Amino acid sequence: MESLLDQVGGTKFVNRTVSEFYGALSHHLSAYETCDFRKQLSRQAQFLSHALSSIPEPDRSSRARFLARGLNPELFDSMLEYFEGRLLELGFHPDLSTKLVAIVTNLYGGCEQDLSIAC
């Protein structure tokens, strides 16, 4: 059975989509707000790929907690909205895009968000 990550095109698709999001967003941020932009982009792409992979628990949750430490909650939520819209734009079934976002959101919600270190 294919993982959700495989169904959307793998890490290549995730990395490209997150990069597109940050490319569009970067034009609207100050130099201060982009202080650790590459790290934020990388962490979000890694977290998203990890959440959609078929890694069994408890390995999935412990790696997710590690990756979530560098995520900005507001940027993460915005990126998920962009990701869901992009999936719909590309013709993925709405049920699949909703399921993907719910899985990622639930995994992120279970992580220690107060440890955010990136801007």
Coordinates of N, CA and C in Angstrom, one line a residue:
M1 N 0.8 -1.2 0.0 CA 0.0 0.0 0.0 C 0.9 1.2 0.0
E2 N 0.6 2.2 -0.9 CA 1.3 3.4 -1.0 C 1.0 4.3 0.2
S3 N 2.1 5.0 0.7 CA 2.0 6.0 1.7 C 1.3 7.2 1.2
L4 N 0.8 8.1 2.0 CA 0.2 9.3 1.6 C 1.2 10.2 0.9
L5 N 2.5 10.1 1.4 CA 3.6 10.9 0.8 C 3.7 10.4 -0.7
D6 N 3.7 9.1 -0.9 CA 3.9 8.6 -2.3 C 2.7 9.0 -3.2
Q7 N 1.5 9.1 -2.6 CA 0.3 9.4 -3.3 C 0.3 10.9 -3.9
V8 N 1.0 11.8 -3.2 CA 1.1 13.1 -3.6 C 2.3 13.4 -4.5
G9 N 3.2 12.5 -4.6 CA 4.4 12.7 -5.4 C 5.7 12.7 -4.7
G10 N 5.7 12.3 -3.4 CA 6.9 12.1 -2.7 C 7.5 13.4 -2.1
T11 N 8.7 13.2 -1.6 CA 9.4 14.4 -1.0 C 9.7 15.5 -2.0
K12 N 9.9 15.1 -3.3 CA 10.2 16.1 -4.3 C 9.0 17.0 -4.4
F13 N 7.8 16.5 -4.4 CA 6.6 17.4 -4.5 C 6.5 18.3 -3.2
V14 N 6.7 17.7 -2.1 CA 6.6 18.4 -0.8 C 7.6 19.5 -0.8
N15 N 8.8 19.2 -1.1 CA 9.9 20.2 -1.1 C 9.6 21.4 -2.1
R16 N 9.1 21.0 -3.3 CA 8.8 22.0 -4.3 C 7.6 22.9 -3.8
T17 N 6.6 22.3 -3.2 CA 5.4 23.1 -2.8 C 5.8 24.0 -1.6
V18 N 6.6 23.5 -0.7 CA 7.0 24.4 0.5 C 7.9 25.5 -0.1
S19 N 8.8 25.2 -1.0 CA 9.6 26.3 -1.6 C 8.8 27.3 -2.3
E20 N 7.8 26.9 -3.1 CA 6.9 27.8 -3.7 C 6.2 28.7 -2.7
F21 N 5.7 28.1 -1.6 CA 5.1 28.9 -0.6 C 6.0 30.0 0.0
Y22 N 7.2 29.6 0.3 CA 8.2 30.6 0.8 C 8.6 31.6 -0.2
G23 N 8.7 31.2 -1.5 CA 9.0 32.1 -2.5 C 8.0 33.2 -2.7
A24 N 6.7 32.8 -2.6 CA 5.7 33.8 -2.6 C 5.6 34.7 -1.4
L25 N 5.9 34.1 -0.3 CA 5.8 34.8 1.0 C 7.0 35.8 1.2
S26 N 8.2 35.4 0.7 CA 9.4 36.2 1.0 C 9.3 37.6 0.5
H27 N 8.5 37.9 -0.5 CA 8.3 39.2 -1.0 C 7.6 40.1 -0.1
H28 N 7.0 39.6 0.9 CA 6.1 40.4 1.8 C 6.7 40.4 3.2
L29 N 7.9 39.9 3.4 CA 8.6 39.9 4.7 C 9.8 40.9 4.8
S30 N 10.0 41.4 6.0 CA 11.2 42.2 6.2 C 12.4 41.4 6.4
A31 N 13.6 42.0 6.4 CA 14.8 41.2 6.6 C 14.8 40.6 8.0
Y32 N 14.2 41.2 9.0 CA 14.2 40.7 10.3 C 13.3 39.4 10.3
E33 N 12.2 39.4 9.6 CA 11.3 38.3 9.6 C 11.9 37.1 8.8
T34 N 12.8 37.3 8.0 CA 13.4 36.2 7.2 C 14.7 35.8 7.8
C35 N 15.0 36.1 9.1 CA 16.3 35.8 9.7 C 16.7 34.3 9.6
D36 N 15.8 33.4 9.6 CA 16.2 32.0 9.6 C 15.3 31.3 8.6
F37 N 15.1 31.9 7.5 CA 14.1 31.5 6.5 C 14.4 30.1 5.9
R38 N 15.7 29.8 5.6 CA 16.0 28.5 5.0 C 15.8 27.4 6.0
K39 N 16.1 27.6 7.3 CA 15.9 26.6 8.3 C 14.4 26.3 8.4
Q40 N 13.6 27.4 8.5 CA 12.2 27.2 8.6 C 11.6 26.4 7.4
L41 N 12.0 26.8 6.2 CA 11.6 26.1 5.0 C 12.0 24.6 5.1
S42 N 13.2 24.3 5.4 CA 13.7 23.0 5.5 C 13.0 22.1 6.5
R43 N 12.8 22.7 7.7 CA 12.0 22.0 8.8 C 10.6 21.7 8.4
Q44 N 9.9 22.7 7.8 CA 8.5 22.5 7.4 C 8.4 21.4 6.3
A45 N 9.3 21.4 5.4 CA 9.3 20.3 4.3 C 9.6 19.0 5.0
Q46 N 10.6 18.9 5.9 CA 10.9 17.7 6.5 C 9.7 17.2 7.4
F47 N 9.1 18.1 8.1 CA 8.0 17.7 9.0 C 6.8 17.2 8.1
L48 N 6.5 17.9 7.1 CA 5.4 17.5 6.2 C 5.7 16.1 5.6
S49 N 6.9 15.9 5.1 CA 7.2 14.6 4.5 C 7.2 13.5 5.5
H50 N 7.7 13.8 6.7 CA 7.7 12.8 7.8 C 6.2 12.5 8.2
A51 N 5.4 13.4 8.3 CA 4.0 13.2 8.7 C 3.2 12.4 7.7
L52 N 3.5 12.5 6.4 CA 2.8 11.8 5.4 C 3.5 10.4 5.1
S53 N 4.6 10.1 5.6 CA 5.3 8.9 5.3 C 4.6 7.7 6.1
S54 N 5.1 6.5 5.9 CA 4.4 5.4 6.5 C 5.3 4.9 7.7
I55 N 6.0 5.8 8.3 CA 6.8 5.4 9.5 C 5.9 5.0 10.7
P56 N 6.1 3.8 11.3 CA 5.3 3.4 12.4 C 5.5 4.2 13.7
E57 N 4.5 4.2 14.5 CA 4.7 4.8 15.9 C 5.5 3.8 16.7
P58 N 6.3 4.2 17.7 CA 6.5 5.6 18.2 C 7.6 6.4 17.5
D59 N 8.2 5.8 16.5 CA 9.3 6.5 15.8 C 8.7 7.7 15.1
R60 N 7.5 7.6 14.6 CA 6.9 8.8 13.9 C 6.8 10.0 14.8
S61 N 6.3 9.8 16.0 CA 6.0 10.9 17.0 C 7.3 11.5 17.5
S62 N 8.3 10.6 17.8 CA 9.5 11.2 18.4 C 10.3 12.0 17.4
R63 N 10.3 11.6 16.1 CA 10.9 12.4 15.1 C 10.1 13.7 14.8
A64 N 8.8 13.6 14.8 CA 8.0 14.8 14.6 C 8.2 15.8 15.7
R65 N 8.3 15.4 17.0 CA 8.6 16.3 18.1 C 9.9 17.0 17.8
F66 N 10.9 16.3 17.4 CA 12.2 16.9 17.1 C 12.1 18.0 16.0
L67 N 11.4 17.7 14.9 CA 11.3 18.6 13.8 C 10.4 19.8 14.2
A68 N 9.4 19.6 15.0 CA 8.5 20.6 15.4 C 9.1 21.7 16.2
R69 N 10.2 21.4 16.8 CA 10.9 22.4 17.7 C 11.4 23.6 16.9
G70 N 11.6 23.5 15.6 CA 12.0 24.6 14.8 C 10.9 25.3 14.0
L71 N 9.7 24.9 14.2 CA 8.6 25.5 13.4 C 7.9 26.7 14.0
N72 N 7.6 27.7 13.2 CA 6.8 28.8 13.7 C 5.4 28.4 13.4
P73 N 4.5 28.4 14.5 CA 3.2 28.0 14.3 C 2.3 28.7 13.3
E74 N 2.5 30.1 13.2 CA 1.7 30.8 12.2 C 2.1 30.5 10.8
L75 N 3.4 30.4 10.6 CA 3.9 30.0 9.2 C 3.5 28.6 8.9
F76 N 3.5 27.7 9.9 CA 3.2 26.4 9.6 C 1.7 26.3 9.2
D77 N 0.8 27.0 9.9 CA -0.6 27.0 9.5 C -0.8 27.5 8.1
S78 N -0.1 28.6 7.8 CA -0.3 29.3 6.5 C 0.2 28.3 5.4
M79 N 1.3 27.6 5.7 CA 1.9 26.7 4.7 C 0.9 25.6 4.5
L80 N 0.3 25.1 5.5 CA -0.7 24.0 5.3 C -1.9 24.4 4.5
E81 N -2.3 25.7 4.7 CA -3.4 26.2 3.8 C -3.0 26.2 2.4
Y82 N -1.8 26.7 2.1 CA -1.2 26.7 0.8 C -1.1 25.3 0.2
F83 N -0.6 24.4 1.0 CA -0.4 23.0 0.6 C -1.8 22.4 0.2
E84 N -2.8 22.6 1.0 CA -4.1 22.1 0.7 C -4.7 22.7 -0.6
G85 N -4.5 24.0 -0.8 CA -5.0 24.6 -2.0 C -4.2 24.2 -3.2
R86 N -2.9 23.9 -3.1 CA -2.1 23.5 -4.2 C -2.6 22.1 -4.6
L87 N -2.9 21.2 -3.7 CA -3.3 19.9 -4.0 C -4.6 19.9 -4.8
L88 N -5.5 20.8 -4.3 CA -6.8 20.9 -5.0 C -6.6 21.5 -6.4
E89 N -5.7 22.5 -6.5 CA -5.4 23.1 -7.8 C -4.9 22.1 -8.8
L90 N -4.1 21.1 -8.3 CA -3.5 20.1 -9.2 C -4.5 18.9 -9.5
G91 N -5.7 19.0 -8.9 CA -6.7 18.0 -9.3 C -6.8 16.8 -8.3
F92 N -6.1 16.9 -7.1 CA -6.3 15.9 -6.1 C -7.7 15.9 -5.6
H93 N -8.3 14.8 -5.2 CA -9.6 14.8 -4.6 C -9.6 15.5 -3.3
P94 N -10.7 16.3 -3.1 CA -10.8 17.1 -1.8 C -10.7 16.3 -0.6
D95 N -11.2 15.0 -0.6 CA -11.1 14.2 0.6 C -9.7 13.9 0.9
L96 N -8.8 13.7 -0.1 CA -7.4 13.4 0.1 C -6.7 14.6 0.7
S97 N -6.9 15.7 0.1 CA -6.3 16.9 0.7 C -6.7 17.2 2.1
T98 N -8.0 17.1 2.4 CA -8.5 17.3 3.7 C -7.8 16.3 4.7
K99 N -7.7 15.0 4.3 CA -7.1 14.0 5.1 C -5.7 14.3 5.4
L100 N -4.9 14.7 4.4 CA -3.5 15.0 4.5 C -3.3 16.1 5.5
V101 N -4.1 17.2 5.4 CA -4.0 18.3 6.3 C -4.4 17.9 7.7
A102 N -5.4 17.1 7.9 CA -5.8 16.6 9.2 C -4.7 15.8 9.9
I103 N -4.1 14.9 9.1 CA -3.0 14.1 9.7 C -1.8 14.9 10.1
V104 N -1.4 15.9 9.3 CA -0.3 16.7 9.6 C -0.6 17.6 10.8
T105 N -1.8 18.2 10.8 CA -2.2 19.1 11.9 C -2.3 18.3 13.2
N106 N -2.8 17.1 13.2 CA -2.9 16.3 14.4 C -1.5 15.9 15.0
L107 N -0.6 15.6 14.1 CA 0.8 15.2 14.5 C 1.4 16.5 15.1
Y108 N 1.3 17.6 14.4 CA 1.9 18.8 14.9 C 1.3 19.3 16.2
G109 N 0.0 19.1 16.3 CA -0.7 19.5 17.6 C -0.2 18.7 18.8
G110 N 0.3 17.5 18.5 CA 0.8 16.6 19.6 C 2.2 16.9 20.0
C111 N 2.8 17.8 19.3 CA 4.2 18.2 19.6 C 4.3 19.4 20.5
E112 N 5.4 19.6 21.1 CA 5.6 20.7 22.1 C 5.9 22.0 21.3
Q113 N 4.8 22.7 21.0 CA 4.9 23.9 20.2 C 5.7 25.1 20.8
D114 N 5.7 25.1 22.2 CA 6.3 26.2 22.8 C 7.9 26.2 22.7
L115 N 8.4 25.2 22.0 CA 9.8 25.1 21.8 C 10.3 25.8 20.5
S116 N 9.5 26.5 19.8 CA 9.8 27.1 18.6 C 11.1 27.9 18.7
I117 N 12.1 27.6 17.8 CA 13.4 28.4 17.9 C 13.6 29.2 16.6
A118 N 12.9 28.9 15.6 CA 13.1 29.7 14.3 C 12.1 30.8 14.2
C119 N 12.5 31.9 13.5 CA 11.6 33.0 13.4 C 10.4 32.7 12.4

